[in-house]
Short mmCIF file of C-alpha atoms in Angstrom, two decimals:
data_model
loop_
_atom_site.label_atom_id
_atom_site.label_comp_id
_atom_site.label_asym_id
_atom_site.label_seq_id
_atom_site.Cartn_x
_atom_site.Cartn_y
_atom_site.Cartn_z
CA UNK A 1 37.76 -92.39 -39.53
CA UNK A 2 41.18 -93.47 -40.81
CA UNK A 3 40.58 -91.50 -44.01
CA UNK A 4 39.73 -88.34 -42.01
CA UNK A 5 42.83 -88.81 -39.83
CA UNK A 6 44.99 -89.20 -42.93
CA UNK A 7 43.58 -85.99 -44.44
CA UNK A 8 44.25 -84.07 -41.21
CA UNK A 9 47.82 -85.44 -41.10
CA UNK A 10 48.43 -84.37 -44.70
CA UNK A 11 47.11 -80.89 -43.94
CA UNK A 12 49.54 -80.56 -41.02
CA UNK A 13 52.46 -81.77 -43.15
CA UNK A 14 51.53 -79.37 -45.96
CA UNK A 15 51.26 -76.46 -43.52
CA UNK A 16 54.70 -77.18 -42.08
CA UNK A 17 56.27 -77.37 -45.54
CA UNK A 18 54.68 -74.12 -46.75
CA UNK A 19 55.52 -72.38 -43.49
CA UNK A 20 59.20 -73.36 -43.60
CA UNK A 21 61.73 -70.66 -44.40
CA UNK A 22 63.61 -70.97 -47.67
CA UNK A 23 66.85 -69.29 -48.68
CA UNK A 24 64.95 -67.14 -51.18
CA UNK A 25 62.33 -66.02 -48.66
CA UNK A 26 65.03 -64.99 -46.15
CA UNK A 27 66.93 -62.99 -48.78
CA UNK A 28 63.76 -61.44 -50.19
CA UNK A 29 62.75 -60.28 -46.71
CA UNK A 30 66.20 -58.77 -46.14
CA UNK A 31 66.18 -57.13 -49.58
CA UNK A 32 62.75 -55.62 -48.85
CA UNK A 33 64.03 -54.22 -45.55
CA UNK A 34 67.05 -52.66 -47.26
CA UNK A 35 64.85 -51.11 -49.98
CA UNK A 36 62.37 -49.76 -47.44
CA UNK A 37 65.04 -47.84 -45.50
CA UNK A 38 65.51 -44.19 -46.45
CA UNK A 39 69.22 -44.78 -45.90
CA UNK A 40 71.53 -47.23 -44.14
CA UNK A 41 74.98 -46.70 -42.62
CA UNK A 42 77.01 -49.91 -42.61
CA UNK A 43 80.17 -50.21 -40.53
CA UNK A 44 82.21 -53.10 -41.95
CA UNK A 45 85.58 -54.82 -42.14
CA UNK A 46 86.80 -56.23 -45.49
CA UNK A 47 89.47 -58.91 -45.83
CA UNK A 48 91.09 -59.77 -49.19
CA UNK A 49 94.56 -60.94 -50.20
CA UNK A 50 95.62 -61.23 -46.57
CA UNK A 51 94.83 -57.59 -45.82
CA UNK A 52 91.96 -56.18 -43.76
CA UNK A 53 90.48 -52.72 -44.23
CA UNK A 54 87.74 -51.07 -42.17
CA UNK A 55 85.19 -48.85 -43.82
CA UNK A 56 81.77 -47.24 -43.74
CA UNK A 57 79.18 -47.73 -46.49
CA UNK A 58 76.19 -45.39 -46.77
CA UNK A 59 73.32 -46.72 -48.90
CA UNK A 60 70.16 -44.99 -50.14
CA UNK A 61 68.20 -46.87 -52.79
CA UNK A 62 70.56 -47.54 -55.72
CA UNK A 63 73.05 -44.95 -54.50
CA UNK A 64 75.97 -45.50 -52.16
CA UNK A 65 79.04 -43.83 -50.71
CA UNK A 66 82.03 -45.82 -49.51
CA UNK A 67 84.67 -44.42 -47.19
CA UNK A 68 87.80 -46.34 -46.17
CA UNK A 69 91.50 -45.63 -45.71
CA UNK A 70 92.26 -47.22 -49.10
CA UNK A 71 89.37 -46.14 -51.32
CA UNK A 72 86.59 -43.59 -51.37
CA UNK A 73 83.73 -44.08 -53.80
CA UNK A 74 80.49 -42.34 -54.74
CA UNK A 75 77.70 -43.79 -56.90
CA UNK A 76 74.54 -41.85 -57.81
CA UNK A 77 72.71 -44.70 -59.54
CA UNK A 78 74.51 -44.24 -62.88
CA UNK A 79 77.97 -42.74 -62.48
CA UNK A 80 80.69 -43.88 -60.08
CA UNK A 81 83.60 -41.78 -58.84
CA UNK A 82 86.44 -43.77 -57.25
CA UNK A 83 89.29 -42.12 -55.39
CA UNK A 84 92.37 -44.22 -54.64
CA UNK A 85 94.36 -42.74 -51.78
CA UNK A 86 97.53 -44.50 -53.06
CA UNK A 87 97.30 -43.37 -56.69
CA UNK A 88 95.88 -39.98 -55.79
CA UNK A 89 93.39 -39.67 -58.66
CA UNK A 90 89.65 -39.90 -59.27
CA UNK A 91 88.35 -42.35 -61.88
CA UNK A 92 84.90 -41.76 -63.34
CA UNK A 93 83.06 -44.82 -64.71
CA UNK A 94 79.59 -46.17 -65.43
CA UNK A 95 79.97 -49.55 -63.71
CA UNK A 96 78.25 -52.81 -64.61
CA UNK A 97 76.03 -54.56 -62.08
CA UNK A 98 78.80 -57.06 -61.32
CA UNK A 99 81.32 -54.29 -60.69
CA UNK A 100 78.88 -52.70 -58.25
CA UNK A 101 78.51 -55.98 -56.35
CA UNK A 102 82.22 -55.92 -55.51
CA UNK A 103 81.90 -52.44 -53.96
CA UNK A 104 78.45 -52.71 -52.39
CA UNK A 105 77.95 -56.22 -50.93
CA UNK A 106 74.34 -55.40 -50.02
CA UNK A 107 73.59 -55.17 -53.76
CA UNK A 108 74.02 -58.93 -54.20
CA UNK A 109 71.18 -59.46 -51.71
CA UNK A 110 68.88 -57.13 -53.61
CA UNK A 111 69.56 -58.76 -57.01
CA UNK A 112 70.39 -62.36 -56.07
CA UNK A 113 67.45 -63.93 -57.95
CA UNK A 114 68.70 -62.62 -61.30
CA UNK A 115 72.07 -64.39 -61.44
CA UNK A 116 72.25 -66.78 -58.47
CA UNK A 117 70.58 -69.86 -57.01
CA UNK A 118 70.10 -69.62 -53.23
CA UNK A 119 70.48 -72.56 -50.85
CA UNK A 120 69.82 -72.51 -47.10
CA UNK A 121 72.74 -74.05 -45.19
CA UNK A 122 72.89 -75.43 -41.66
CA UNK A 123 72.81 -72.37 -39.43
CA UNK A 124 73.33 -71.54 -35.74
CA UNK A 125 70.33 -70.41 -33.71
CA UNK A 126 69.12 -66.93 -34.61
CA UNK A 127 70.96 -66.81 -37.94
CA UNK A 128 70.47 -67.98 -41.53
CA UNK A 129 73.48 -69.04 -43.59
CA UNK A 130 72.74 -68.90 -47.31
CA UNK A 131 74.90 -70.02 -50.23
CA UNK A 132 74.56 -68.32 -53.61
CA UNK A 133 75.71 -70.23 -56.70
CA UNK A 134 76.08 -68.46 -60.04
CA UNK A 135 73.66 -69.51 -62.77
CA UNK A 136 76.22 -68.59 -65.46
CA UNK A 137 79.93 -69.46 -65.58
CA UNK A 138 81.09 -66.10 -66.92
CA UNK A 139 80.10 -64.07 -63.86
CA UNK A 140 82.90 -62.27 -62.00
CA UNK A 141 81.42 -63.43 -58.69
CA UNK A 142 80.86 -67.19 -58.96
CA UNK A 143 79.40 -67.66 -55.49
CA UNK A 144 78.77 -66.15 -52.11
CA UNK A 145 77.89 -67.10 -48.56
CA UNK A 146 75.70 -64.68 -46.64
CA UNK A 147 74.85 -64.80 -42.94
CA UNK A 148 71.62 -63.05 -41.94
CA UNK A 149 70.70 -62.10 -38.38
CA UNK A 150 67.10 -63.30 -38.12
CA UNK A 151 66.29 -60.75 -35.41
CA UNK A 152 67.48 -57.61 -37.22
CA UNK A 153 66.98 -58.95 -40.73
CA UNK A 154 70.37 -57.54 -41.77
CA UNK A 155 73.48 -59.46 -42.91
CA UNK A 156 76.34 -59.94 -40.46
CA UNK A 157 78.83 -61.47 -42.90
CA UNK A 158 79.28 -61.81 -46.66
CA UNK A 159 81.91 -63.97 -48.37
CA UNK A 160 82.36 -63.50 -52.12
CA UNK A 161 84.14 -66.04 -54.34
CA UNK A 162 85.61 -64.49 -57.48
CA UNK A 163 86.03 -66.10 -60.90
CA UNK A 164 89.76 -66.55 -60.38
CA UNK A 165 89.28 -68.28 -57.03
CA UNK A 166 90.03 -65.25 -54.84
CA UNK A 167 87.79 -64.65 -51.86
CA UNK A 168 86.60 -61.41 -50.29
CA UNK A 169 85.32 -61.59 -46.73
CA UNK A 170 83.13 -58.83 -45.31
CA UNK A 171 82.22 -58.67 -41.63
CA UNK A 172 79.33 -56.33 -40.94
CA UNK A 173 79.87 -54.71 -37.56
CA UNK A 174 76.68 -52.67 -37.49
CA UNK A 175 73.80 -51.44 -39.66
CA UNK A 176 72.08 -48.18 -38.70
CA UNK A 177 68.96 -46.89 -40.48
CA UNK A 178 69.05 -43.18 -41.30
CA UNK A 179 66.99 -40.42 -42.85
CA UNK A 180 66.48 -39.25 -46.41
CA UNK A 181 69.72 -38.11 -48.09
CA UNK A 182 70.15 -35.83 -51.14
CA UNK A 183 71.56 -37.31 -54.35
CA UNK A 184 74.46 -34.83 -54.09
CA UNK A 185 75.71 -36.90 -51.13
CA UNK A 186 76.50 -39.67 -53.62
CA UNK A 187 78.36 -37.54 -56.15
CA UNK A 188 82.00 -36.52 -56.07
CA UNK A 189 82.57 -32.94 -54.97
CA UNK A 190 85.70 -31.67 -56.72
CA UNK A 191 85.84 -28.69 -54.36
CA UNK A 192 86.70 -31.08 -51.54
CA UNK A 193 89.65 -32.48 -53.55
CA UNK A 194 90.88 -29.52 -55.64
CA UNK A 195 94.36 -30.91 -56.27
CA UNK A 196 93.28 -34.42 -57.31
CA UNK A 197 93.50 -35.40 -61.00
CA UNK A 198 90.22 -36.57 -62.50
CA UNK A 199 90.32 -39.33 -65.15
CA UNK A 200 87.07 -39.89 -67.08
CA UNK A 201 86.91 -43.54 -68.20
CA UNK A 202 83.34 -43.52 -69.45
#
């Protein structure tokens, strides 16, 4: 009888361990939800170097469009066009994955398993706080802390730690799923900025 009771106890313990949420499972579920959406419109606030800028990020698969008072950017999955309102010119590049992470914070969630180790931190009710630690020392982003709303499955905050020690804080105000968008939405339209100088850095 004692042996049977011990087996039952071990089964319950095993079930609770396997059923427990891990940092990876939370991020994978969020990444799957982001990938499944035809498009997402993210209203956010970014703080870096003591300055805060509001913006809107539209995501569709690997493509995104960023619109803020400081910078406007378009990425069609290969080429990125970045318009600085201060400099007044468009730069064309083919960014690396790390460069994209600094523009599109949702990208780090979708590719975390490649370069980062995820750890589940103590979290308030209804949320999951996850720390990402770089697997390699030469990454531009050495770590990140991501807060996920367990009800919506979307992030509410992302804090990036750069190689030089700088931090970038992103507060996600809202995430709204949208419909299918054409690729042209994520490419720079020179007709809309006829007087802007274009610099091709590819």
